[in-house]
Short mmCIF file of C-alpha atoms in Angstrom, two decimals:
data_model
loop_
_atom_site.label_atom_id
_atom_site.label_comp_id
_atom_site.label_asym_id
_atom_site.label_seq_id
_atom_site.Cartn_x
_atom_site.Cartn_y
_atom_site.Cartn_z
CA UNK A 604 -208.78 220.52 118.08
CA UNK A 605 -208.76 221.14 121.28
CA UNK A 606 -205.22 221.51 123.04
CA UNK A 607 -204.75 218.82 126.01
CA UNK A 608 -204.15 221.32 128.83
CA UNK A 609 -200.59 221.00 131.01
CA UNK A 610 -200.72 219.83 134.53
CA UNK A 611 -199.57 222.74 136.48
CA UNK A 612 -196.80 221.02 138.52
CA UNK A 613 -195.03 217.94 137.99
CA UNK A 614 -192.91 216.27 140.71
CA UNK A 615 -190.30 213.41 138.96
CA UNK A 616 -189.69 210.58 141.24
CA UNK A 617 -186.54 208.93 139.39
CA UNK A 618 -185.15 205.86 141.24
CA UNK A 619 -184.62 205.42 144.89
CA UNK A 620 -184.42 201.90 144.72
CA UNK A 621 -186.29 200.48 148.01
CA UNK A 622 -185.16 203.70 149.78
CA UNK A 623 -188.58 205.21 148.55
CA UNK A 624 -189.36 206.39 151.88
CA UNK A 625 -187.82 209.87 150.84
CA UNK A 626 -190.22 210.47 148.27
CA UNK A 627 -193.14 210.59 150.45
CA UNK A 628 -191.16 213.39 152.56
CA UNK A 629 -190.30 215.14 149.43
CA UNK A 630 -193.91 215.33 148.50
CA UNK A 631 -194.81 216.38 152.16
CA UNK A 632 -192.62 219.25 151.92
CA UNK A 633 -193.98 220.27 148.48
CA UNK A 634 -197.53 220.12 149.91
CA UNK A 635 -196.79 222.25 153.04
CA UNK A 636 -194.66 224.67 151.43
CA UNK A 637 -197.48 225.44 148.78
CA UNK A 638 -196.01 223.55 145.84
CA UNK A 639 -198.50 220.71 145.84
CA UNK A 640 -197.79 218.99 142.60
CA UNK A 641 -200.85 217.73 140.42
CA UNK A 642 -198.71 215.00 138.60
CA UNK A 643 -196.30 212.64 139.82
CA UNK A 644 -194.04 211.17 136.83
CA UNK A 645 -192.00 208.09 138.33
CA UNK A 646 -189.35 205.23 137.64
CA UNK A 647 -187.86 202.59 139.22
CA UNK A 648 -188.66 202.72 143.14
CA UNK A 649 -190.33 206.19 143.01
CA UNK A 650 -193.12 204.35 140.99
CA UNK A 651 -193.86 202.44 144.73
CA UNK A 652 -193.92 206.26 146.61
CA UNK A 653 -196.34 207.60 143.91
CA UNK A 654 -198.59 204.70 143.83
CA UNK A 655 -198.88 204.94 147.85
CA UNK A 656 -199.29 208.78 147.43
CA UNK A 657 -202.07 208.53 144.79
CA UNK A 658 -203.82 205.67 146.60
CA UNK A 659 -203.75 207.33 150.34
CA UNK A 660 -205.28 210.45 151.58
CA UNK A 661 -202.74 212.06 153.88
CA UNK A 662 -199.11 211.59 155.36
CA UNK A 663 -199.93 209.52 158.08
CA UNK A 664 -201.45 206.72 156.37
CA UNK A 665 -198.89 206.96 153.64
CA UNK A 666 -195.85 206.37 156.21
CA UNK A 667 -198.21 203.75 158.13
CA UNK A 668 -198.44 201.78 154.87
CA UNK A 669 -194.49 201.80 153.85
CA UNK A 670 -193.90 201.22 157.70
CA UNK A 671 -196.36 197.92 157.80
CA UNK A 672 -195.08 194.65 159.04
CA UNK A 673 -196.41 193.41 155.51
CA UNK A 674 -194.38 195.69 153.66
CA UNK A 675 -191.26 194.65 155.95
CA UNK A 676 -191.99 191.00 155.50
CA UNK A 677 -192.32 191.47 151.68
CA UNK A 678 -188.70 193.35 151.58
CA UNK A 679 -187.33 190.54 153.83
CA UNK A 680 -188.75 187.96 151.32
CA UNK A 681 -186.46 188.70 148.19
CA UNK A 682 -184.43 186.21 147.74
CA UNK A 683 -181.17 185.41 145.91
CA UNK A 684 -181.19 183.20 142.18
CA UNK A 685 -178.45 181.10 141.41
CA UNK A 686 -177.19 184.02 138.87
CA UNK A 687 -176.33 186.07 142.01
CA UNK A 688 -173.36 183.22 142.62
CA UNK A 689 -170.11 185.46 143.68
CA UNK A 690 -167.81 183.99 141.00
CA UNK A 691 -170.17 184.02 138.18
CA UNK A 692 -171.55 188.01 139.04
CA UNK A 693 -167.67 188.71 139.32
CA UNK A 694 -166.71 187.45 135.76
CA UNK A 695 -169.79 189.04 134.27
CA UNK A 696 -169.30 192.05 135.52
CA UNK A 697 -165.65 192.25 134.33
CA UNK A 698 -166.58 190.97 131.11
CA UNK A 699 -169.20 193.99 130.97
CA UNK A 700 -166.53 196.61 131.83
CA UNK A 701 -163.90 195.25 129.40
CA UNK A 702 -166.53 195.45 126.40
CA UNK A 703 -166.68 198.92 124.84
CA UNK A 704 -169.28 197.76 122.44
CA UNK A 705 -172.99 199.53 122.99
CA UNK A 706 -175.56 196.97 123.34
CA UNK A 707 -174.12 194.56 121.08
CA UNK A 708 -176.12 191.39 121.46
CA UNK A 709 -179.47 191.15 122.59
CA UNK A 710 -179.53 190.57 126.49
CA UNK A 711 -181.23 187.98 128.66
CA UNK A 712 -183.54 190.02 130.73
CA UNK A 713 -185.74 186.64 131.10
CA UNK A 714 -183.31 184.72 133.13
CA UNK A 715 -180.15 186.44 133.85
CA UNK A 716 -181.18 188.29 136.97
CA UNK A 717 -179.92 188.24 140.63
CA UNK A 718 -183.16 188.55 142.52
CA UNK A 719 -186.47 187.12 142.83
CA UNK A 720 -189.56 189.61 143.53
CA UNK A 721 -192.96 188.62 143.13
CA UNK A 722 -195.23 189.73 140.30
CA UNK A 723 -197.63 191.54 143.02
CA UNK A 724 -196.57 194.10 144.94
CA UNK A 725 -198.05 194.99 148.56
CA UNK A 726 -199.59 198.22 147.53
CA UNK A 727 -202.72 200.18 148.73
CA UNK A 728 -205.78 200.11 146.64
CA UNK A 729 -206.00 202.68 144.25
CA UNK A 730 -208.92 205.66 144.73
CA UNK A 731 -211.59 206.19 142.01
CA UNK A 732 -210.58 209.81 142.23
CA UNK A 733 -207.37 210.63 143.49
CA UNK A 734 -206.13 213.67 144.05
CA UNK A 735 -202.95 213.81 141.87
CA UNK A 736 -202.10 211.95 138.72
CA UNK A 737 -199.25 209.53 138.55
CA UNK A 738 -197.65 208.56 135.53
CA UNK A 739 -195.14 205.53 135.54
CA UNK A 740 -192.26 204.99 132.96
CA UNK A 741 -191.32 201.56 131.50
CA UNK A 742 -190.01 200.00 128.63
CA UNK A 743 -191.66 197.56 126.64
CA UNK A 744 -189.20 195.02 125.13
CA UNK A 745 -189.23 194.37 121.53
CA UNK A 746 -187.52 190.75 121.20
CA UNK A 747 -188.41 187.66 122.34
CA UNK A 748 -187.09 184.87 124.65
CA UNK A 749 -185.56 183.02 121.67
CA UNK A 750 -183.78 185.82 120.33
CA UNK A 751 -181.63 186.35 123.68
CA UNK A 752 -177.77 186.34 122.82
CA UNK A 753 -178.22 186.96 119.13
CA UNK A 754 -176.13 189.96 117.66
CA UNK A 755 -178.13 193.27 118.14
CA UNK A 756 -176.84 194.58 114.81
CA UNK A 757 -177.88 198.05 115.48
CA UNK A 758 -181.76 197.04 116.15
CA UNK A 759 -183.74 198.85 118.65
CA UNK A 760 -184.99 196.45 121.60
CA UNK A 761 -186.73 198.82 124.11
CA UNK A 762 -189.49 200.94 123.45
CA UNK A 763 -189.96 203.74 126.41
CA UNK A 764 -193.60 203.58 127.18
CA UNK A 765 -195.50 205.80 129.92
CA UNK A 766 -198.04 204.12 131.77
CA UNK A 767 -200.64 206.89 132.83
CA UNK A 768 -204.23 208.77 132.03
CA UNK A 769 -205.69 209.67 128.58
CA UNK A 770 -204.25 213.41 129.71
CA UNK A 771 -200.99 211.88 130.19
CA UNK A 772 -201.35 210.20 126.69
CA UNK A 773 -202.83 212.91 124.99
CA UNK A 774 -199.88 215.43 126.00
CA UNK A 775 -197.25 213.21 124.81
CA UNK A 776 -198.70 212.46 121.84
CA UNK A 777 -196.04 212.59 118.74
CA UNK A 778 -192.92 213.05 121.22
CA UNK A 779 -189.88 210.78 120.65
CA UNK A 780 -188.23 208.82 123.56
CA UNK A 781 -185.33 211.02 124.64
CA UNK A 782 -182.82 208.35 125.01
CA UNK A 783 -183.16 207.52 121.51
CA UNK A 784 -181.67 210.82 120.09
CA UNK A 785 -178.36 210.31 117.96
CA UNK A 786 -176.14 212.29 120.77
CA UNK A 787 -176.54 208.89 122.95
CA UNK A 788 -174.85 206.93 120.42
CA UNK A 789 -175.44 203.63 118.74
CA UNK A 790 -178.40 202.84 121.38
CA UNK A 791 -181.24 200.23 121.52
CA UNK A 792 -183.98 202.83 122.15
CA UNK A 793 -186.56 202.80 120.08
CA UNK A 794 -187.55 206.83 118.45
CA UNK A 795 -191.59 205.99 119.32
CA UNK A 796 -192.46 207.07 122.78
CA UNK A 797 -195.45 205.00 123.71
CA UNK A 798 -198.36 205.30 126.25
CA UNK A 799 -200.68 202.76 127.66
CA UNK A 800 -203.50 204.12 129.38
CA UNK A 801 -204.87 200.84 130.48
CA UNK A 802 -202.03 198.90 132.56
CA UNK A 803 -202.99 198.50 136.03
CA UNK A 804 -201.17 200.58 138.38
CA UNK A 805 -199.76 197.45 140.01
CA UNK A 806 -198.29 196.23 137.01
CA UNK A 807 -197.12 199.42 135.96
CA UNK A 808 -195.05 199.44 139.32
CA UNK A 809 -193.79 196.19 139.16
CA UNK A 810 -192.57 196.96 135.51
CA UNK A 811 -190.76 200.18 136.61
CA UNK A 812 -188.99 198.52 139.24
CA UNK A 813 -187.61 195.97 136.84
CA UNK A 814 -184.02 196.43 137.15
CA UNK A 815 -181.46 194.67 134.66
CA UNK A 816 -179.61 192.03 136.17
CA UNK A 817 -181.34 192.56 139.34
CA UNK A 818 -185.06 191.81 138.73
CA UNK A 819 -186.70 189.84 136.00
CA UNK A 820 -188.61 191.87 133.27
CA UNK A 821 -192.43 191.58 133.83
CA UNK A 822 -195.11 190.00 131.68
CA UNK A 823 -198.33 191.69 130.98
CA UNK A 824 -200.67 189.78 128.53
CA UNK A 825 -198.68 189.02 125.27
CA UNK A 826 -195.84 191.48 126.07
CA UNK A 827 -192.96 191.58 128.26
CA UNK A 828 -191.46 194.89 130.13
CA UNK A 829 -188.43 195.94 131.56
CA UNK A 830 -187.75 198.90 134.17
CA UNK A 831 -187.84 202.44 134.34
CA UNK A 832 -184.15 202.72 133.50
CA UNK A 833 -184.87 203.32 129.94
CA UNK A 834 -185.65 207.01 130.99
CA UNK A 835 -184.44 207.29 134.91
CA UNK A 836 -184.22 210.83 134.65
CA UNK A 837 -187.42 211.79 132.64
CA UNK A 838 -187.20 215.53 132.78
CA UNK A 839 -188.06 216.38 129.10
CA UNK A 840 -190.99 214.08 129.86
CA UNK A 841 -191.99 216.27 133.02
CA UNK A 842 -191.52 219.71 130.96
CA UNK A 843 -193.75 218.36 128.11
CA UNK A 844 -196.73 217.39 130.64
CA UNK A 845 -196.58 220.27 133.17
CA UNK A 846 -195.93 223.94 133.72
CA UNK A 847 -193.57 223.84 136.57
CA UNK A 848 -191.13 220.93 137.28
CA UNK A 849 -189.57 219.49 140.58
CA UNK A 850 -186.69 217.51 139.81
CA UNK A 851 -184.10 215.71 141.68
CA UNK A 852 -180.27 216.45 141.64
CA UNK A 853 -178.61 212.67 141.39
CA UNK A 854 -175.09 211.70 142.28
CA UNK A 855 -173.33 209.78 139.36
CA UNK A 856 -173.36 206.35 138.73
CA UNK A 857 -170.61 203.70 139.55
CA UNK A 858 -167.80 203.46 136.48
CA UNK A 859 -167.05 199.78 137.78
CA UNK A 860 -170.51 198.23 138.13
CA UNK A 861 -173.65 200.40 137.03
CA UNK A 862 -172.12 202.28 133.52
CA UNK A 863 -171.19 198.96 131.88
CA UNK A 864 -174.54 197.47 132.65
CA UNK A 865 -176.35 200.41 130.98
CA UNK A 866 -173.75 200.29 128.12
CA UNK A 867 -174.39 196.43 127.92
CA UNK A 868 -178.06 196.52 127.57
CA UNK A 869 -179.51 200.20 126.75
CA UNK A 870 -176.23 201.34 124.88
CA UNK A 871 -175.92 204.46 126.46
CA UNK A 872 -173.99 206.15 129.21
CA UNK A 873 -175.38 206.47 132.19
CA UNK A 874 -173.44 209.45 133.39
CA UNK A 875 -173.65 211.19 129.90
CA UNK A 876 -177.30 211.15 130.17
CA UNK A 877 -177.16 212.40 133.71
CA UNK A 878 -174.73 215.34 133.17
CA UNK A 879 -177.55 216.35 130.05
CA UNK A 880 -179.94 216.13 132.76
CA UNK A 881 -178.62 218.49 135.18
CA UNK A 882 -177.92 220.89 132.20
CA UNK A 883 -181.25 221.25 131.75
CA UNK A 884 -183.86 223.49 133.29
CA UNK A 885 -186.09 222.39 136.17
CA UNK A 886 -188.48 225.34 138.34
CA UNK A 887 -187.22 223.41 141.48
CA UNK A 888 -184.13 221.55 141.97
CA UNK A 889 -184.19 219.12 145.08
CA UNK A 890 -180.45 218.24 146.22
CA UNK A 891 -180.88 214.22 146.87
CA UNK A 892 -177.05 213.46 145.40
CA UNK A 893 -175.98 212.38 148.74
CA UNK A 894 -178.79 209.80 149.54
CA UNK A 895 -176.64 206.80 149.28
CA UNK A 896 -173.48 208.11 151.78
CA UNK A 897 -176.43 209.00 154.06
CA UNK A 898 -178.47 205.68 154.25
CA UNK A 899 -175.17 203.66 153.46
CA UNK A 900 -175.91 201.30 156.11
CA UNK A 901 -179.74 201.80 156.73
CA UNK A 902 -182.15 200.00 155.17
CA UNK A 903 -181.80 197.28 152.40
CA UNK A 904 -178.51 196.45 152.09
CA UNK A 905 -176.81 194.31 149.15
CA UNK A 906 -174.29 192.11 150.92
CA UNK A 907 -172.11 188.93 150.02
CA UNK A 908 -172.45 185.55 151.82
CA UNK A 909 -169.52 183.61 151.03
CA UNK A 910 -171.19 180.66 152.85
CA UNK A 911 -173.70 180.85 150.58
CA UNK A 912 -171.98 181.91 147.66
CA UNK A 913 -174.48 184.65 146.67
CA UNK A 914 -175.27 188.38 146.63
CA UNK A 915 -178.02 189.02 149.14
CA UNK A 916 -180.54 191.72 149.93
CA UNK A 917 -180.84 192.15 153.51
CA UNK A 918 -183.17 193.71 155.74
CA UNK A 919 -182.81 194.80 159.17
CA UNK A 920 -183.27 191.88 161.41
CA UNK A 921 -185.44 193.81 163.66
CA UNK A 922 -188.42 195.20 162.60
CA UNK A 923 -188.41 198.16 165.16
CA UNK A 924 -185.15 199.05 163.21
CA UNK A 925 -186.88 198.81 159.93
CA UNK A 926 -189.21 201.41 161.47
CA UNK A 927 -186.88 203.86 162.50
CA UNK A 928 -184.83 203.96 159.14
CA UNK A 929 -188.22 204.63 157.03
CA UNK A 930 -188.79 207.58 159.49
CA UNK A 931 -185.04 208.58 158.45
CA UNK A 932 -185.63 208.34 154.78
CA UNK A 933 -189.18 210.58 155.13
CA UNK A 934 -187.20 213.12 157.47
CA UNK A 935 -184.17 213.44 155.01
CA UNK A 936 -186.88 213.84 151.79
CA UNK A 937 -188.94 216.35 153.78
CA UNK A 938 -185.94 218.56 154.99
CA UNK A 939 -184.00 218.53 151.57
CA UNK A 940 -187.30 219.40 150.09
CA UNK A 941 -187.85 222.41 152.40
CA UNK A 942 -184.63 223.80 151.43
CA UNK A 943 -185.32 223.70 148.00
CA UNK A 944 -188.87 225.55 148.15
CA UNK A 945 -187.81 228.07 150.60
CA UNK A 946 -185.05 229.68 148.49
CA UNK A 947 -185.44 228.86 144.90
CA UNK A 948 -182.92 231.23 143.71
CA UNK A 949 -180.57 230.09 146.16
CA UNK A 950 -181.49 226.47 145.06
CA UNK A 951 -180.80 227.36 141.65
CA UNK A 952 -177.33 228.52 142.07
CA UNK A 953 -176.62 225.62 144.67
CA UNK A 954 -177.83 223.05 141.52
CA UNK A 955 -175.69 224.86 139.13
CA UNK A 956 -172.67 224.60 141.29
CA UNK A 957 -173.59 220.74 141.89
CA UNK A 958 -174.44 220.26 138.50
CA UNK A 959 -171.08 221.65 137.44
CA UNK A 960 -169.30 219.53 139.97
CA UNK A 961 -171.14 215.93 138.70
CA UNK A 962 -170.46 217.33 135.26
CA UNK A 963 -166.92 217.48 135.57
CA UNK A 964 -166.51 213.71 137.10
CA UNK A 965 -167.10 210.38 135.28
CA UNK A 966 -166.77 211.48 132.20
#
């Protein structure tokens, strides 16, 4: 039996939300420094960037696409649902924070979400022979709508699924989902890692950005899927797929909001998982741990509208401001990438210092 050849270099694009512009800068830095990846492994907002990179041939066209009026109008069109009512949101967040049990009931990912997002995203048409391969992480839901609210009773609710090529599927054959391991406690992730080579990339991206309590799950044919959060930092998959791995250093999650949501839906402590990822080996670590601070009041913002009794996603009121923010994201990713690629030994030491700092907190 012939063994499938690994990719040379995998760049992981893990998360990012709607600040996905900085991934385009990171990719450009990799190319310009002689570290061009031949595989992009993406989850959540990183999946949008990966799809754009694969579909368009150069930096100028990629930046133009995410800076386009169509993308701006799409982001401006994300509307709050009644579930985003301020009082209701606060009460449910408090309940999740006070509940120590791990995914004790089957969550409502069909109807309990804050923001409506269209099924079709404004993505460029895929190329027939792309220069870079893309694999996207999502989660197949193993329960139906009529089971919502029932006790989970240690049942597995999600199967991590990687959408990609036949080569990717062959390399991942027989691998278990990293988040299904017993070290994560009574989690809701099934052991078997699934692969899907037939999912259209637009659907795969829409699946990956589905986020618990933020966006509705995505239906495709007879199945429903949730987001890349089922393995938001897939470093084990990257090492299985490629000889070299480029990974981000991330900041810890909020103990007040994000961690209870992870616990309630996936049965996993997100910061425990992040510390474990930071302790593993990657050939290059790009420090994006301050991205939230740097772009705190730039780009899309979640705001409270007391008059409308809603949490809302707001974009800059002027299109020109949006263009400036996209350029800032791109430059941030490009400069952080160049820093990481220019001094790999110093980069590794810096990663270890930062990882130790992150591992020390949010235990």
